[in-house]
């Protein structure tokens, strides 16, 4: 595809449900990032992959959050037992090089999660 | 700890007037700094980075290590500059990029 693709674009979950958010990065991009953006806030770093290796998961807010990128391409962010405070837009970004490619991240449109 | 501060949530400027979006950072080493922009109904995208010393769409930003600032400037605002602007930082040797909370720039006709 032409850019980073995320699905679903919108997800409504009842509190306690598990959700899975998918990210298809630009083909050939080495680095993949997940960010959480609450309403009126900037993107907050969650986790980073270089190929299939998860090199930094310091931003994951709790052990209910889990991310994987098993073949170094598509990534999934899973949130278990969702809580209302998990409501946010989840942004995925990819970069051609490691180390964020000198700052040029290509973002998807985001997955908006609403937890009722 | 790394931190990016954008003190203004909203900045309204008349068309043709100068624009300055403020960004201050906290980092103990040599950071790399960036400005990202999100136009209405579009994705977040890179506008410029300090290491390139470039001017994009008339915008420039100078890294001031003494004041730990990286303000974004444009001499004459245009209506199409209306957007959300995010200042971002990457620590030297670090992989992740952290973002400020953003400033909404509204260009008045």
Short mmCIF file of C-alpha atoms in Angstrom, two decimals:
data_model
loop_
_atom_site.label_atom_id
_atom_site.label_comp_id
_atom_site.label_asym_id
_atom_site.label_seq_id
_atom_site.Cartn_x
_atom_site.Cartn_y
_atom_site.Cartn_z
CA UNK A 1 0.00 0.00 0.00
CA UNK A 2 0.89 3.62 -0.26
CA UNK A 3 1.10 4.29 3.45
CA UNK A 4 0.73 2.91 6.94
CA UNK A 5 -2.61 1.20 7.31
CA UNK A 6 -4.40 0.66 10.63
CA UNK A 7 -7.50 -1.33 11.44
CA UNK A 8 -10.07 -1.05 12.74
CA UNK A 9 -10.41 2.70 12.37
CA UNK A 10 -13.00 2.76 15.14
CA UNK A 11 -13.60 0.29 17.95
CA UNK A 12 -16.14 0.43 20.73
CA UNK A 13 -15.54 -2.02 23.55
CA UNK A 14 -17.31 -2.74 26.79
CA UNK A 15 -15.17 -2.43 29.88
CA UNK A 16 -13.41 -5.71 30.48
CA UNK A 17 -13.31 -6.80 26.84
CA UNK A 18 -10.08 -7.58 25.03
CA UNK A 19 -9.23 -5.66 21.85
CA UNK A 20 -6.65 -6.11 19.11
CA UNK A 21 -5.46 -3.27 16.89
CA UNK A 22 -3.58 -3.98 13.70
CA UNK A 23 -0.89 -2.00 11.90
CA UNK A 24 0.41 -2.61 8.39
CA UNK A 25 3.59 -0.53 7.98
CA UNK A 26 5.05 0.66 4.72
CA UNK A 27 6.69 -2.29 3.00
CA UNK A 28 10.38 -2.55 3.84
CA UNK A 29 10.27 -0.23 6.83
CA UNK A 30 12.48 -1.50 9.61
CA UNK A 31 11.13 0.44 12.55
CA UNK A 32 7.59 0.42 13.91
CA UNK A 33 6.23 2.54 16.74
CA UNK A 34 2.96 2.57 18.68
CA UNK A 35 1.67 5.73 20.32
CA UNK A 36 -1.40 6.49 22.41
CA UNK A 37 -3.08 9.85 21.94
CA UNK A 38 -5.74 10.87 24.42
CA UNK A 39 -8.14 13.68 23.58
CA UNK A 40 -6.38 17.03 23.52
CA UNK A 41 -2.97 15.50 24.18
CA UNK A 42 0.09 14.74 22.10
CA UNK A 43 1.08 11.22 21.06
CA UNK A 44 2.51 9.26 24.01
CA UNK A 45 5.12 6.64 23.19
CA UNK A 46 4.11 3.05 23.95
CA UNK A 47 6.56 0.71 22.29
CA UNK A 48 9.08 0.31 19.46
CA UNK A 49 10.11 -2.56 17.18
CA UNK A 50 13.12 -2.94 14.99
CA UNK A 51 12.11 -5.68 12.58
CA UNK A 52 10.60 -8.37 14.82
CA UNK A 53 12.49 -7.37 17.95
CA UNK A 54 10.68 -5.27 20.52
CA UNK A 55 13.51 -3.01 21.65
CA UNK A 56 11.61 -0.65 23.90
CA UNK A 57 8.31 -1.20 25.69
CA UNK A 58 8.85 1.34 28.41
CA UNK A 59 5.72 3.29 27.50
CA UNK A 60 3.21 0.47 27.88
CA UNK A 61 1.02 1.66 30.77
CA UNK A 62 0.32 -1.74 32.30
CA UNK A 63 0.69 -5.45 31.76
CA UNK A 64 -2.72 -5.39 30.10
CA UNK A 65 -1.00 -3.94 27.04
CA UNK A 66 0.92 -6.24 24.76
CA UNK A 67 2.41 -5.70 21.30
CA UNK A 68 3.96 -8.04 18.80
CA UNK A 69 5.47 -8.00 15.32
CA UNK A 70 6.30 -11.67 14.76
CA UNK A 71 7.54 -11.50 11.16
CA UNK A 72 8.92 -8.01 11.21
CA UNK A 73 6.07 -6.54 9.22
CA UNK A 74 2.48 -6.39 10.52
CA UNK A 75 2.12 -5.50 14.17
CA UNK A 76 -0.71 -6.02 16.62
CA UNK A 77 -1.36 -4.07 19.80
CA UNK A 78 -3.52 -6.02 22.21
CA UNK A 79 -5.26 -4.57 25.22
CA UNK A 80 -6.72 -7.01 27.72
CA UNK A 81 -9.58 -6.25 30.11
CA UNK A 82 -10.06 -2.76 28.72
CA UNK A 83 -10.71 0.11 31.10
CA UNK A 84 -12.30 3.49 30.43
CA UNK A 85 -8.93 5.21 30.70
CA UNK A 86 -7.77 3.18 27.70
CA UNK A 87 -10.07 5.26 25.47
CA UNK A 88 -7.79 7.04 23.01
CA UNK A 89 -6.52 7.07 19.46
CA UNK A 90 -3.79 4.50 18.95
CA UNK A 91 -1.29 5.60 16.32
CA UNK A 92 1.12 3.38 14.50
CA UNK A 93 4.15 4.79 12.69
CA UNK A 94 6.91 3.22 10.66
CA UNK A 95 10.31 4.34 9.52
CA UNK A 96 12.64 3.09 6.81
CA UNK A 97 15.68 2.97 9.03
CA UNK A 98 16.40 2.01 12.57
CA UNK A 99 16.45 4.75 15.20
CA UNK A 100 13.34 6.34 13.86
CA UNK A 101 15.09 7.13 10.59
CA UNK A 102 16.38 10.46 11.81
CA UNK A 103 12.94 11.44 12.86
CA UNK A 104 10.90 10.75 9.74
CA UNK A 105 8.05 8.67 11.03
CA UNK A 106 5.20 7.83 8.68
CA UNK A 107 1.96 7.67 10.61
CA UNK A 108 -1.24 5.76 10.05
CA UNK A 109 -4.64 7.34 10.49
CA UNK A 110 -5.02 5.74 13.89
CA UNK A 111 -7.48 3.44 15.59
CA UNK A 112 -9.95 5.25 17.84
CA UNK A 113 -10.86 3.09 20.84
CA UNK A 114 -13.83 3.96 23.00
CA UNK A 115 -14.36 1.91 26.14
CA UNK A 116 -17.84 2.12 27.63
CA UNK B 1 14.00 12.66 31.97
CA UNK B 2 13.13 13.72 28.45
CA UNK B 3 10.33 16.20 28.15
CA UNK B 4 8.89 18.48 25.49
CA UNK B 5 6.81 21.48 26.51
CA UNK B 6 4.59 23.50 24.22
CA UNK B 7 3.16 26.24 26.40
CA UNK B 8 0.37 27.35 24.06
CA UNK B 9 -2.61 25.11 23.35
CA UNK B 10 -4.01 27.58 20.84
CA UNK B 11 -2.43 30.38 18.85
CA UNK B 12 -4.49 32.68 16.66
CA UNK B 13 -2.65 34.84 14.15
CA UNK B 14 -3.88 37.08 11.37
CA UNK B 15 -3.01 36.16 7.80
CA UNK B 16 0.21 37.87 6.81
CA UNK B 17 1.42 38.31 10.38
CA UNK B 18 4.49 36.51 11.76
CA UNK B 19 4.06 33.18 13.51
CA UNK B 20 6.08 31.74 16.39
CA UNK B 21 5.16 28.43 17.96
CA UNK B 22 7.09 27.83 21.15
CA UNK B 23 8.80 24.62 22.13
CA UNK B 24 11.06 23.98 25.12
CA UNK B 25 12.71 20.70 25.93
CA UNK B 26 14.40 18.94 28.78
CA UNK B 27 17.21 16.54 27.97
CA UNK B 28 20.62 16.09 29.50
CA UNK B 29 22.52 15.24 26.33
CA UNK B 30 22.40 16.35 22.68
CA UNK B 31 18.88 15.92 21.38
CA UNK B 32 17.52 15.73 17.89
CA UNK B 33 14.46 17.93 17.49
CA UNK B 34 11.59 17.90 15.05
CA UNK B 35 8.35 19.61 14.22
CA UNK B 36 5.40 17.51 13.10
CA UNK B 37 2.16 18.89 11.66
CA UNK B 38 -1.36 17.52 11.35
CA UNK B 39 -3.66 19.29 8.91
CA UNK B 40 -7.41 18.79 9.18
CA UNK B 41 -8.39 15.21 8.26
CA UNK B 42 -4.81 14.30 7.43
CA UNK B 43 -2.19 12.17 9.11
CA UNK B 44 0.52 13.41 11.37
CA UNK B 45 3.57 14.16 9.22
CA UNK B 46 7.09 15.46 9.61
CA UNK B 47 7.45 19.18 8.87
CA UNK B 48 11.12 19.74 9.57
CA UNK B 49 14.06 18.60 11.67
CA UNK B 50 16.78 20.73 13.19
CA UNK B 51 19.62 18.64 11.83
CA UNK B 52 18.63 19.45 8.26
CA UNK B 53 18.52 23.22 8.83
CA UNK B 54 15.83 23.37 6.21
CA UNK B 55 12.94 25.70 5.49
CA UNK B 56 9.70 23.93 4.68
CA UNK B 57 6.60 25.83 3.55
CA UNK B 58 8.32 28.98 4.79
CA UNK B 59 8.81 27.60 8.31
CA UNK B 60 12.17 27.49 10.06
CA UNK B 61 13.24 26.42 13.52
CA UNK B 62 16.51 27.06 15.29
CA UNK B 63 17.82 24.93 18.10
CA UNK B 64 18.92 27.11 21.02
CA UNK B 65 20.80 24.89 23.43
CA UNK B 66 21.29 27.67 25.97
CA UNK B 67 17.57 28.25 26.29
CA UNK B 68 16.70 24.59 25.47
CA UNK B 69 14.24 25.82 22.89
CA UNK B 70 13.27 24.94 19.33
CA UNK B 71 10.68 27.52 18.35
CA UNK B 72 8.97 27.28 14.96
CA UNK B 73 8.75 30.50 12.99
CA UNK B 74 7.27 31.84 9.80
CA UNK B 75 7.45 35.50 8.76
CA UNK B 76 4.07 35.71 7.01
CA UNK B 77 1.23 33.37 7.99
CA UNK B 78 -0.99 31.84 5.33
CA UNK B 79 -4.47 30.42 5.82
CA UNK B 80 -3.28 26.95 4.83
CA UNK B 81 -0.93 26.96 7.82
CA UNK B 82 -3.90 26.33 10.13
CA UNK B 83 -3.17 22.95 11.75
CA UNK B 84 -1.96 21.17 14.89
CA UNK B 85 1.78 21.44 15.40
CA UNK B 86 3.77 19.07 17.59
CA UNK B 87 7.32 19.52 18.70
CA UNK B 88 9.21 16.24 19.15
CA UNK B 89 12.52 15.05 20.55
CA UNK B 90 14.77 12.06 20.20
CA UNK B 91 17.67 11.55 22.56
CA UNK B 92 21.10 10.95 21.08
CA UNK B 93 21.45 7.22 20.54
CA UNK B 94 17.84 6.68 21.52
CA UNK B 95 15.24 5.07 19.32
CA UNK B 96 11.99 6.55 20.47
CA UNK B 97 10.64 9.99 19.65
CA UNK B 98 8.60 11.81 22.26
CA UNK B 99 6.08 14.51 21.48
CA UNK B 100 4.77 17.64 23.12
CA UNK B 101 1.06 18.16 23.71
CA UNK B 102 0.73 20.27 20.58
CA UNK B 103 -0.35 23.79 19.63
CA UNK B 104 -3.32 24.49 17.44
CA UNK B 105 -2.49 27.30 15.00
CA UNK B 106 -5.49 29.20 13.71
CA UNK B 107 -4.88 31.68 10.93
CA UNK B 108 -7.48 34.43 10.87
CA UNK B 109 -8.48 35.94 7.50
#
